[in-house]
mmCIF file of C-alpha atoms (C1' of nucleotides) in Angstrom:
data_model
loop_
_atom_site.group_PDB
_atom_site.id
_atom_site.type_symbol
_atom_site.label_atom_id
_atom_site.label_comp_id
_atom_site.label_asym_id
_atom_site.label_seq_id
_atom_site.Cartn_x
_atom_site.Cartn_y
_atom_site.Cartn_z
ATOM 1 C CA UNK A 1 -0.002 0.011 -0.002
ATOM 2 C CA UNK A 2 1.039 3.558 -0.627
ATOM 3 C CA UNK A 3 0.215 5.528 2.501
ATOM 4 C CA UNK A 4 1.049 8.823 4.218
ATOM 5 C CA UNK A 5 2.127 12.197 2.934
ATOM 6 C CA UNK A 6 5.580 13.740 2.589
ATOM 7 C CA UNK A 7 7.028 16.942 1.284
ATOM 8 C CA UNK A 8 10.241 16.479 -0.693
ATOM 9 C CA UNK A 9 12.443 18.876 -2.567
ATOM 10 C CA UNK A 10 12.937 18.912 -6.300
ATOM 11 C CA UNK A 11 16.533 19.949 -7.070
ATOM 12 C CA UNK A 12 17.941 21.813 -10.051
ATOM 13 C CA UNK A 13 18.345 18.576 -11.976
ATOM 14 C CA UNK A 14 14.651 17.798 -11.477
ATOM 15 C CA UNK A 15 15.606 14.995 -9.119
ATOM 16 C CA UNK A 16 13.293 14.082 -6.249
ATOM 17 C CA UNK A 17 13.445 11.412 -3.571
ATOM 18 C CA UNK A 18 10.567 8.960 -3.731
ATOM 19 C CA UNK A 19 9.558 8.361 -0.090
ATOM 20 C CA UNK A 20 11.300 5.286 1.317
ATOM 21 C CA UNK A 21 8.006 3.651 2.289
ATOM 22 C CA UNK A 22 6.768 3.893 -1.319
ATOM 23 C CA UNK A 23 9.986 2.366 -2.609
ATOM 24 C CA UNK A 24 9.614 -0.440 -0.101
ATOM 25 C CA UNK A 25 6.103 -1.088 -1.369
ATOM 26 C CA UNK A 26 7.293 -1.206 -4.986
ATOM 27 C CA UNK A 27 10.006 -3.635 -3.978
ATOM 28 C CA UNK A 28 7.464 -5.790 -2.178
ATOM 29 C CA UNK A 29 5.328 -5.871 -5.337
ATOM 30 C CA UNK A 30 8.538 -6.351 -7.339
ATOM 31 C CA UNK A 31 7.324 -3.685 -9.701
ATOM 32 C CA UNK A 32 8.975 -0.704 -11.364
ATOM 33 C CA UNK A 33 7.513 2.733 -10.685
ATOM 34 C CA UNK A 34 5.207 4.170 -13.375
ATOM 35 C CA UNK A 35 4.461 7.900 -13.466
ATOM 36 C CA UNK A 36 1.694 9.399 -15.593
ATOM 37 C CA UNK A 37 -0.703 12.328 -15.846
ATOM 38 C CA UNK A 38 -3.628 12.021 -13.477
ATOM 39 C CA UNK A 39 -6.878 11.477 -15.335
ATOM 40 C CA UNK A 40 -8.763 13.546 -12.750
ATOM 41 C CA UNK A 41 -6.481 16.171 -11.286
ATOM 42 C CA UNK A 42 -3.632 18.510 -12.073
ATOM 43 C CA UNK A 43 -1.026 16.186 -10.600
ATOM 44 C CA UNK A 44 1.163 13.216 -11.373
ATOM 45 C CA UNK A 45 0.044 9.753 -10.434
ATOM 46 C CA UNK A 46 2.542 7.043 -9.509
ATOM 47 C CA UNK A 47 1.818 3.363 -9.266
ATOM 48 C CA UNK A 48 2.897 -0.215 -9.939
ATOM 49 C CA UNK A 49 2.989 -1.889 -13.344
ATOM 50 C CA UNK A 50 0.080 -4.136 -12.371
ATOM 51 C CA UNK A 51 -2.108 -1.247 -11.420
ATOM 52 C CA UNK A 52 -1.224 0.505 -14.657
ATOM 53 C CA UNK A 53 -2.376 -2.537 -16.604
ATOM 54 C CA UNK A 54 -5.728 -2.257 -14.799
ATOM 55 C CA UNK A 55 -6.166 1.283 -16.108
ATOM 56 C CA UNK A 56 -5.286 0.223 -19.623
ATOM 57 C CA UNK A 57 -7.750 -2.645 -19.488
ATOM 58 C CA UNK A 58 -10.433 -0.271 -18.221
ATOM 59 C CA UNK A 59 -9.920 1.975 -21.229
ATOM 60 C CA UNK A 60 -10.181 -1.013 -23.559
ATOM 61 C CA UNK A 61 -13.646 -1.657 -22.226
ATOM 62 C CA UNK A 62 -14.839 1.706 -23.468
ATOM 63 C CA UNK A 63 -16.011 2.222 -27.032
ATOM 64 C CA UNK A 64 -12.694 2.356 -28.871
ATOM 65 C CA UNK A 65 -13.911 5.119 -31.165
ATOM 66 C CA UNK A 66 -15.361 7.332 -28.454
ATOM 67 C CA UNK A 67 -13.862 10.727 -27.628
ATOM 68 C CA UNK A 68 -13.528 9.605 -24.050
ATOM 69 C CA UNK A 69 -11.302 6.674 -24.972
ATOM 70 C CA UNK A 70 -9.207 8.894 -27.216
ATOM 71 C CA UNK A 71 -8.583 11.368 -24.388
ATOM 72 C CA UNK A 72 -7.656 8.618 -21.946
ATOM 73 C CA UNK A 73 -5.261 7.063 -24.440
ATOM 74 C CA UNK A 74 -3.573 10.425 -24.886
ATOM 75 C CA UNK A 75 -3.081 10.734 -21.128
ATOM 76 C CA UNK A 76 -1.679 7.235 -20.874
ATOM 77 C CA UNK A 77 0.719 7.864 -23.714
ATOM 78 C CA UNK A 78 2.592 10.176 -21.359
ATOM 79 C CA UNK A 79 3.366 7.382 -18.903
ATOM 80 C CA UNK A 80 6.982 6.766 -17.948
ATOM 81 C CA UNK A 81 8.791 3.916 -16.293
ATOM 82 C CA UNK A 82 11.171 5.469 -13.806
ATOM 83 C CA UNK A 83 14.737 4.558 -12.895
ATOM 84 C CA UNK A 84 16.052 5.108 -9.393
ATOM 85 C CA UNK A 85 19.508 6.422 -8.580
ATOM 86 C CA UNK A 86 21.458 4.982 -5.654
ATOM 87 C CA UNK A 87 19.774 7.425 -3.263
ATOM 88 C CA UNK A 88 16.218 6.470 -4.247
ATOM 89 C CA UNK A 89 15.624 9.495 -6.464
ATOM 90 C CA UNK A 90 14.046 9.776 -9.914
ATOM 91 C CA UNK A 91 14.190 12.480 -12.553
ATOM 92 C CA UNK A 92 10.730 13.817 -13.260
ATOM 93 C CA UNK A 93 10.110 14.139 -17.036
ATOM 94 C CA UNK A 94 9.557 17.667 -18.255
ATOM 95 C CA UNK A 95 6.076 16.997 -19.632
ATOM 96 C CA UNK A 96 4.941 15.784 -16.233
ATOM 97 C CA UNK A 97 6.545 18.730 -14.452
ATOM 98 C CA UNK A 98 4.682 21.111 -16.769
ATOM 99 C CA UNK A 99 1.358 19.249 -16.605
ATOM 100 C CA UNK A 100 1.309 19.262 -12.798
ATOM 101 C CA UNK A 101 2.793 22.728 -12.278
ATOM 102 C CA UNK A 102 5.737 21.387 -10.260
ATOM 103 C CA UNK A 103 8.761 23.596 -9.667
ATOM 104 C CA UNK A 104 10.931 23.075 -6.584
ATOM 105 C CA UNK A 105 8.752 21.204 -4.122
ATOM 106 C CA UNK A 106 6.680 18.046 -4.408
ATOM 107 C CA UNK A 107 3.974 16.748 -2.092
ATOM 108 C CA UNK A 108 3.649 12.950 -2.133
ATOM 109 C CA UNK A 109 0.197 11.752 -1.158
ATOM 110 C CA UNK A 110 -0.327 8.012 -0.743
ATOM 111 C CA UNK A 111 -3.852 6.851 -1.548
ATOM 112 C CA UNK A 112 -3.528 3.064 -1.320
ATOM 113 C CA UNK A 113 -3.074 1.463 -4.719
ATOM 114 C CA UNK A 114 -1.242 4.509 -6.047
ATOM 115 C CA UNK A 115 0.035 7.933 -5.015
ATOM 116 C CA UNK A 116 -0.218 11.508 -6.238
ATOM 117 C CA UNK A 117 2.557 14.064 -6.657
ATOM 118 C CA UNK A 118 1.206 17.591 -6.254
ATOM 119 C CA UNK A 119 2.672 21.047 -6.308
ATOM 120 C CA UNK A 120 2.267 22.453 -2.782
ATOM 121 C CA UNK A 121 -0.425 24.915 -3.873
ATOM 122 C CA UNK A 122 -2.517 22.329 -5.739
ATOM 123 C CA UNK A 123 -2.151 19.971 -2.807
ATOM 124 C CA UNK A 124 -3.432 22.616 -0.429
ATOM 125 C CA UNK A 125 -6.525 23.192 -2.583
ATOM 126 C CA UNK A 126 -7.276 19.486 -2.687
ATOM 127 C CA UNK A 127 -6.675 19.035 1.046
ATOM 128 C CA UNK A 128 -8.843 21.988 2.024
ATOM 129 C CA UNK A 129 -11.641 20.739 -0.235
ATOM 130 C CA UNK A 130 -11.591 17.320 1.406
ATOM 131 C CA UNK A 131 -11.613 18.822 4.892
ATOM 132 C CA UNK A 132 -14.572 20.985 3.936
ATOM 133 C CA UNK A 133 -16.529 17.996 2.634
ATOM 134 C CA UNK A 134 -15.734 16.111 5.819
ATOM 135 C CA UNK A 135 -17.043 18.999 7.910
ATOM 136 C CA UNK A 136 -20.203 19.421 5.875
ATOM 137 C CA UNK A 137 -21.182 15.862 5.193
ATOM 138 C CA UNK A 138 -19.382 13.999 7.957
ATOM 139 C CA UNK A 139 -17.430 10.806 7.353
ATOM 140 C CA UNK A 140 -18.593 8.599 4.490
ATOM 141 C CA UNK A 141 -20.996 6.017 5.821
ATOM 142 C CA UNK A 142 -19.464 2.808 4.597
ATOM 143 C CA UNK A 143 -20.348 -0.636 5.736
ATOM 144 C CA UNK A 144 -17.258 -2.769 5.534
ATOM 145 C CA UNK A 145 -18.138 -6.417 5.547
ATOM 146 C CA UNK A 146 -15.632 -9.231 5.697
ATOM 147 C CA UNK A 147 -16.311 -9.921 2.029
ATOM 148 C CA UNK A 148 -14.953 -6.506 1.089
ATOM 149 C CA UNK A 149 -18.284 -5.313 -0.175
ATOM 150 C CA UNK A 150 -18.998 -1.633 -0.023
ATOM 151 C CA UNK A 151 -22.418 -0.230 0.591
ATOM 152 C CA UNK A 152 -23.066 3.473 0.579
ATOM 153 C CA UNK A 153 -26.043 4.278 2.789
ATOM 154 C CA UNK A 154 -25.594 8.034 2.774
ATOM 155 C CA UNK A 155 -28.876 8.526 0.920
ATOM 156 C CA UNK A 156 -30.967 6.174 2.957
ATOM 157 C CA UNK B 1 -10.028 -7.789 18.672
ATOM 158 C CA UNK B 2 -8.786 -4.588 20.257
ATOM 159 C CA UNK B 3 -10.349 -4.238 23.719
ATOM 160 C CA UNK B 4 -9.765 -2.495 27.052
ATOM 161 C CA UNK B 5 -8.250 0.848 27.932
ATOM 162 C CA UNK B 6 -4.741 1.770 29.062
ATOM 163 C CA UNK B 7 -2.721 4.899 29.775
ATOM 164 C CA UNK B 8 0.856 4.935 28.465
ATOM 165 C CA UNK B 9 3.602 7.515 28.426
ATOM 166 C CA UNK B 10 4.929 9.279 25.346
ATOM 167 C CA UNK B 11 8.674 9.981 25.732
ATOM 168 C CA UNK B 12 10.772 12.799 24.278
ATOM 169 C CA UNK B 13 11.327 10.874 21.056
ATOM 170 C CA UNK B 14 7.552 10.515 20.584
ATOM 171 C CA UNK B 15 7.801 6.843 21.354
ATOM 172 C CA UNK B 16 4.896 5.061 22.996
ATOM 173 C CA UNK B 17 4.299 1.463 23.966
ATOM 174 C CA UNK B 18 1.367 -0.124 22.159
ATOM 175 C CA UNK B 19 -0.509 -2.188 24.789
ATOM 176 C CA UNK B 20 0.669 -5.792 24.750
ATOM 177 C CA UNK B 21 -2.837 -7.149 24.120
ATOM 178 C CA UNK B 22 -3.161 -5.016 20.972
ATOM 179 C CA UNK B 23 0.216 -6.252 19.755
ATOM 180 C CA UNK B 24 -0.888 -9.814 20.350
ATOM 181 C CA UNK B 25 -3.977 -9.179 18.262
ATOM 182 C CA UNK B 26 -1.922 -7.757 15.393
ATOM 183 C CA UNK B 27 0.380 -10.759 15.573
ATOM 184 C CA UNK B 28 -2.601 -13.089 15.455
ATOM 185 C CA UNK B 29 -3.823 -11.315 12.318
ATOM 186 C CA UNK B 30 -0.221 -11.251 11.087
ATOM 187 C CA UNK B 31 -0.777 -7.631 10.159
ATOM 188 C CA UNK B 32 1.264 -4.499 10.584
ATOM 189 C CA UNK B 33 -0.262 -1.596 12.527
ATOM 190 C CA UNK B 34 -1.704 1.376 10.647
ATOM 191 C CA UNK B 35 -2.283 4.704 12.421
ATOM 192 C CA UNK B 36 -4.415 7.472 10.896
ATOM 193 C CA UNK B 37 -6.400 10.559 11.755
ATOM 194 C CA UNK B 38 -9.883 9.735 12.970
ATOM 195 C CA UNK B 39 -12.548 11.071 10.629
ATOM 196 C CA UNK B 40 -14.869 11.710 13.558
ATOM 197 C CA UNK B 41 -12.829 12.718 16.549
ATOM 198 C CA UNK B 42 -9.729 14.616 17.552
ATOM 199 C CA UNK B 43 -7.778 11.418 18.051
ATOM 200 C CA UNK B 44 -5.644 8.827 16.269
ATOM 201 C CA UNK B 45 -7.192 5.604 15.083
ATOM 202 C CA UNK B 46 -5.193 2.376 14.869
ATOM 203 C CA UNK B 47 -6.121 -0.718 12.922
ATOM 204 C CA UNK B 48 -4.831 -3.675 10.923
ATOM 205 C CA UNK B 49 -3.567 -3.434 7.345
ATOM 206 C CA UNK B 50 -6.344 -5.811 6.319
ATOM 207 C CA UNK B 51 -8.946 -3.408 7.589
ATOM 208 C CA UNK B 52 -7.239 -0.555 5.772
ATOM 209 C CA UNK B 53 -7.222 -2.526 2.540
ATOM 210 C CA UNK B 54 -11.005 -2.703 2.761
ATOM 211 C CA UNK B 55 -11.207 1.083 2.713
ATOM 212 C CA UNK B 56 -8.787 1.188 -0.231
ATOM 213 C CA UNK B 57 -10.907 -1.301 -2.148
ATOM 214 C CA UNK B 58 -13.902 0.863 -1.367
ATOM 215 C CA UNK B 59 -12.319 3.822 -3.140
ATOM 216 C CA UNK B 60 -12.197 1.912 -6.418
ATOM 217 C CA UNK B 61 -15.921 1.349 -6.287
ATOM 218 C CA UNK B 62 -16.692 5.029 -6.004
ATOM 219 C CA UNK B 63 -16.622 7.692 -8.682
ATOM 220 C CA UNK B 64 -13.062 9.063 -8.456
ATOM 221 C CA UNK B 65 -14.456 12.605 -8.484
ATOM 222 C CA UNK B 66 -17.050 11.977 -5.783
ATOM 223 C CA UNK B 67 -16.836 13.627 -2.391
ATOM 224 C CA UNK B 68 -16.725 10.265 -0.627
ATOM 225 C CA UNK B 69 -13.662 9.256 -2.637
ATOM 226 C CA UNK B 70 -11.934 12.563 -1.806
ATOM 227 C CA UNK B 71 -12.448 12.014 1.925
ATOM 228 C CA UNK B 72 -11.242 8.416 1.777
ATOM 229 C CA UNK B 73 -8.124 9.427 -0.167
ATOM 230 C CA UNK B 74 -7.338 12.016 2.468
ATOM 231 C CA UNK B 75 -7.744 9.311 5.068
ATOM 232 C CA UNK B 76 -5.070 7.208 3.287
ATOM 233 C CA UNK B 77 -2.807 10.230 2.907
ATOM 234 C CA UNK B 78 -2.936 10.757 6.665
ATOM 235 C CA UNK B 79 -2.237 7.089 7.429
ATOM 236 C CA UNK B 80 1.069 5.532 8.437
ATOM 237 C CA UNK B 81 2.332 1.982 8.635
ATOM 238 C CA UNK B 82 4.147 1.646 11.950
ATOM 239 C CA UNK B 83 7.280 -0.248 12.876
ATOM 240 C CA UNK B 84 7.735 -1.679 16.359
ATOM 241 C CA UNK B 85 10.999 -1.566 18.255
ATOM 242 C CA UNK B 86 12.102 -4.525 20.384
ATOM 243 C CA UNK B 87 10.082 -3.197 23.315
ATOM 244 C CA UNK B 88 6.813 -2.955 21.427
ATOM 245 C CA UNK B 89 6.925 0.803 20.913
ATOM 246 C CA UNK B 90 6.235 2.926 17.862
ATOM 247 C CA UNK B 91 7.159 6.482 17.029
ATOM 248 C CA UNK B 92 4.045 8.598 16.540
ATOM 249 C CA UNK B 93 4.416 10.791 13.445
ATOM 250 C CA UNK B 94 4.421 14.520 14.125
ATOM 251 C CA UNK B 95 1.303 15.218 12.058
ATOM 252 C CA UNK B 96 -0.680 12.735 14.134
ATOM 253 C CA UNK B 97 0.703 14.154 17.390
ATOM 254 C CA UNK B 98 -0.415 17.637 16.330
ATOM 255 C CA UNK B 99 -3.790 16.569 15.010
ATOM 256 C CA UNK B 100 -4.770 14.736 18.162
ATOM 257 C CA UNK B 101 -3.215 17.176 20.643
ATOM 258 C CA UNK B 102 -0.951 14.511 22.136
ATOM 259 C CA UNK B 103 2.039 15.581 24.224
ATOM 260 C CA UNK B 104 3.351 13.260 26.953
ATOM 261 C CA UNK B 105 0.515 10.861 27.709
ATOM 262 C CA UNK B 106 -1.695 8.659 25.564
ATOM 263 C CA UNK B 107 -4.972 6.905 26.379
ATOM 264 C CA UNK B 108 -5.545 3.715 24.386
ATOM 265 C CA UNK B 109 -9.159 2.723 23.896
ATOM 266 C CA UNK B 110 -9.938 -0.554 22.161
ATOM 267 C CA UNK B 111 -13.177 -0.598 20.145
ATOM 268 C CA UNK B 112 -13.058 -3.973 18.443
ATOM 269 C CA UNK B 113 -11.838 -3.770 14.847
ATOM 270 C CA UNK B 114 -9.708 -0.751 15.717
ATOM 271 C CA UNK B 115 -8.600 1.390 18.649
ATOM 272 C CA UNK B 116 -8.306 5.080 19.480
ATOM 273 C CA UNK B 117 -5.376 7.015 20.924
ATOM 274 C CA UNK B 118 -6.522 10.110 22.819
ATOM 275 C CA UNK B 119 -4.834 12.852 24.729
ATOM 276 C CA UNK B 120 -5.978 12.542 28.385
ATOM 277 C CA UNK B 121 -8.013 15.732 28.164
ATOM 278 C CA UNK B 122 -9.788 14.849 24.912
ATOM 279 C CA UNK B 123 -10.468 11.394 26.259
ATOM 280 C CA UNK B 124 -12.110 12.878 29.338
ATOM 281 C CA UNK B 125 -14.289 15.146 27.208
ATOM 282 C CA UNK B 126 -15.388 12.252 25.048
ATOM 283 C CA UNK B 127 -15.991 10.006 28.048
ATOM 284 C CA UNK B 128 -18.111 12.585 29.844
ATOM 285 C CA UNK B 129 -20.100 13.256 26.685
ATOM 286 C CA UNK B 130 -20.848 9.580 26.198
ATOM 287 C CA UNK B 131 -22.004 9.209 29.764
ATOM 288 C CA UNK B 132 -24.298 12.177 29.362
ATOM 289 C CA UNK B 133 -25.838 10.800 26.141
ATOM 290 C CA UNK B 134 -26.353 7.459 27.840
ATOM 291 C CA UNK B 135 -28.231 9.131 30.665
ATOM 292 C CA UNK B 136 -30.390 11.243 28.378
ATOM 293 C CA UNK B 137 -31.198 8.851 25.564
ATOM 294 C CA UNK B 138 -30.596 5.446 27.062
ATOM 295 C CA UNK B 139 -28.557 2.745 25.334
ATOM 296 C CA UNK B 140 -28.340 2.936 21.510
ATOM 297 C CA UNK B 141 -30.326 0.437 19.474
ATOM 298 C CA UNK B 142 -27.994 -1.896 17.632
ATOM 299 C CA UNK B 143 -28.795 -4.540 15.067
ATOM 300 C CA UNK B 144 -26.281 -7.355 15.130
ATOM 301 C CA UNK B 145 -26.576 -9.518 12.066
ATOM 302 C CA UNK B 146 -24.916 -12.889 11.498
ATOM 303 C CA UNK B 147 -22.684 -11.454 8.818
ATOM 304 C CA UNK B 148 -20.816 -9.402 11.403
ATOM 305 C CA UNK B 149 -22.168 -6.183 10.005
ATOM 306 C CA UNK B 150 -22.762 -3.425 12.470
ATOM 307 C CA UNK B 151 -25.176 -0.698 11.629
ATOM 308 C CA UNK B 152 -25.892 2.133 14.003
ATOM 309 C CA UNK B 153 -29.553 3.069 13.688
ATOM 310 C CA UNK B 154 -29.663 5.457 16.635
ATOM 311 C CA UNK B 155 -30.473 8.392 14.379
ATOM 312 C CA UNK B 156 -33.122 6.719 12.289
ATOM 313 C "C1'" DC C 1 -3.860 -12.841 54.563
ATOM 314 C "C1'" DA C 2 0.083 -10.383 53.788
ATOM 315 C "C1'" DT C 3 4.270 -10.639 51.647
ATOM 316 C "C1'" DA C 4 7.916 -12.670 48.656
ATOM 317 C "C1'" DT C 5 8.995 -14.235 43.964
ATOM 318 C "C1'" DT C 6 8.687 -14.321 39.209
ATOM 319 C "C1'" DA C 7 7.343 -13.061 34.680
ATOM 320 C "C1'" DT C 8 5.808 -9.719 31.718
ATOM 321 C "C1'" DA C 9 5.245 -5.081 30.327
ATOM 322 C "C1'" DA C 10 6.668 -0.331 29.980
ATOM 323 C "C1'" DT C 11 10.338 3.108 29.875
ATOM 324 C "C1'" DG C 12 15.106 5.483 29.289
ATOM 325 C "C1'" DG C 13 19.187 6.472 26.798
ATOM 326 C "C1'" DG C 14 23.105 5.820 23.747
ATOM 327 C "C1'" DA C 15 25.104 3.594 19.341
ATOM 328 C "C1'" DT C 16 24.031 2.621 14.602
ATOM 329 C "C1'" DA C 17 21.745 2.638 10.184
ATOM 330 C "C1'" DT C 18 18.785 4.866 6.912
ATOM 331 C "C1'" DC C 19 16.826 8.744 4.489
ATOM 332 C "C1'" DA C 20 16.645 12.989 2.034
ATOM 333 C "C1'" DT C 21 19.654 16.057 -0.108
ATOM 334 C "C1'" DG C 22 23.782 18.328 -2.362
ATOM 335 C "C1'" DG C 23 27.369 18.357 -5.580
ATOM 336 C "C1'" DG C 24 30.956 16.475 -8.513
ATOM 337 C "C1'" DT C 25 32.530 13.179 -12.359
ATOM 338 C "C1'" DT C 26 31.860 10.034 -16.047
ATOM 339 C "C1'" DT C 27 29.029 8.115 -19.666
ATOM 340 C "C1'" DT C 28 25.367 8.380 -22.934
ATOM 341 C "C1'" DT C 29 22.928 10.252 -26.909
ATOM 342 C "C1'" DA C 30 21.081 13.670 -29.789
ATOM 343 C "C1'" DT D 1 30.526 18.123 -28.950
ATOM 344 C "C1'" DA D 2 27.270 20.005 -25.857
ATOM 345 C "C1'" DA D 3 23.416 18.717 -22.990
ATOM 346 C "C1'" DA D 4 21.465 15.525 -20.425
ATOM 347 C "C1'" DA D 5 21.359 11.499 -17.787
ATOM 348 C "C1'" DA D 6 23.676 7.969 -14.957
ATOM 349 C "C1'" DC D 7 26.913 7.176 -11.374
ATOM 350 C "C1'" DC D 8 29.567 8.285 -7.314
ATOM 351 C "C1'" DC D 9 30.409 9.791 -2.716
ATOM 352 C "C1'" DA D 10 29.514 13.168 1.252
ATOM 353 C "C1'" DT D 11 26.560 15.023 5.037
ATOM 354 C "C1'" DG D 12 23.038 16.321 8.600
ATOM 355 C "C1'" DA D 13 18.841 14.918 10.428
ATOM 356 C "C1'" DT D 14 16.069 11.397 11.888
ATOM 357 C "C1'" DA D 15 14.582 6.794 12.719
ATOM 358 C "C1'" DT D 16 15.949 2.276 14.162
ATOM 359 C "C1'" DC D 17 18.254 -0.951 16.983
ATOM 360 C "C1'" DC D 18 20.116 -2.600 21.214
ATOM 361 C "C1'" DC D 19 20.733 -3.108 26.086
ATOM 362 C "C1'" DA D 20 19.621 -1.618 30.797
ATOM 363 C "C1'" DT D 21 16.252 -0.249 34.170
ATOM 364 C "C1'" DT D 22 11.846 0.434 36.318
ATOM 365 C "C1'" DA D 23 7.017 -0.680 36.969
ATOM 366 C "C1'" DT D 24 3.116 -3.598 36.943
ATOM 367 C "C1'" DA D 25 0.720 -7.727 37.171
ATOM 368 C "C1'" DA D 26 0.592 -12.871 38.269
ATOM 369 C "C1'" DT D 27 1.808 -16.390 41.035
ATOM 370 C "C1'" DA D 28 3.621 -18.559 44.811
ATOM 371 C "C1'" DT D 29 4.969 -18.924 49.756
ATOM 372 C "C1'" DG D 30 5.317 -18.410 54.784
#
DNA sequence: CATATTATAATGGGATATCATGGGTTTTTA
DNA sequence: TAAAAACCCATGATATCCCATTATAATATG
């Protein structure tokens, strides 16, 4: 699992340390790290090769000629397999830096199966929004059974 | 299961002993310990990795842009996988210390599938509040099904 | 029944390893 | 042949490990 949040520096060579716990998780899954443009937000998403395949399969299930599928394929085309240096750093590709608005600081946000890399300002927006939702609506009412089923009863 | 209450000290390195019975439970489930910010209270919640995986699986079943998904992602971002030292202690991350108002003492409160870590003062507030509700409204009505689902219907 | 004995749990502190970061040097490759 | 990427080593801060000590609970003993 990718969990927790950390704020790391991006140096002049566009190098950034991937949090040790994330690297450990990749090692455990014996997977390289894949970075690509988030399909939902102005940030980079990082994940395992397996998880990436899931995304690709999901796109395949859409109408191949639809605009939606075309857009998703474009996003996926900008996916990169990363190489670590001896200190656990990667060089963030320029297209991803530009897309996510990253400059000198990166916020790593673990969300389970994958993680996001935000610019500090975009991260703050996202965080504040989530906090606001939590205040207004309260915690999501999920019933977690042993069979991993999810039932949303918020409208009942 | 995580049960019973205990008061342990937090030392200058932010180390705290996790109650032996909780550790035994984790060992039985052969699961690491995950700590995260409670979505409901000003306290830390601890649980098994298995339990956390259920929440992660739940995210995939929601619309990625939904409010519920945003809150659950934030929950993952504020979660940490803990490592025990030889004495059964963990180091509480600074963000969790700040969030829950912990300083030098921690109150552990087992609630079954997970447990809470309170500052003594917050614990007292919560305890008093619960006692008051119990007096005013009487015991909550619970439906315990065979499938181990728990649904609180006290507000319905 | 009170007290001694033992085992287990919780705590304290210092040595060691790891992590995030900086900067230099060599090797690609465009 | 420049620019970029890969490789190398150095460093301060922090987490991890290890061993010693104190406290609490569990059992036994006079």
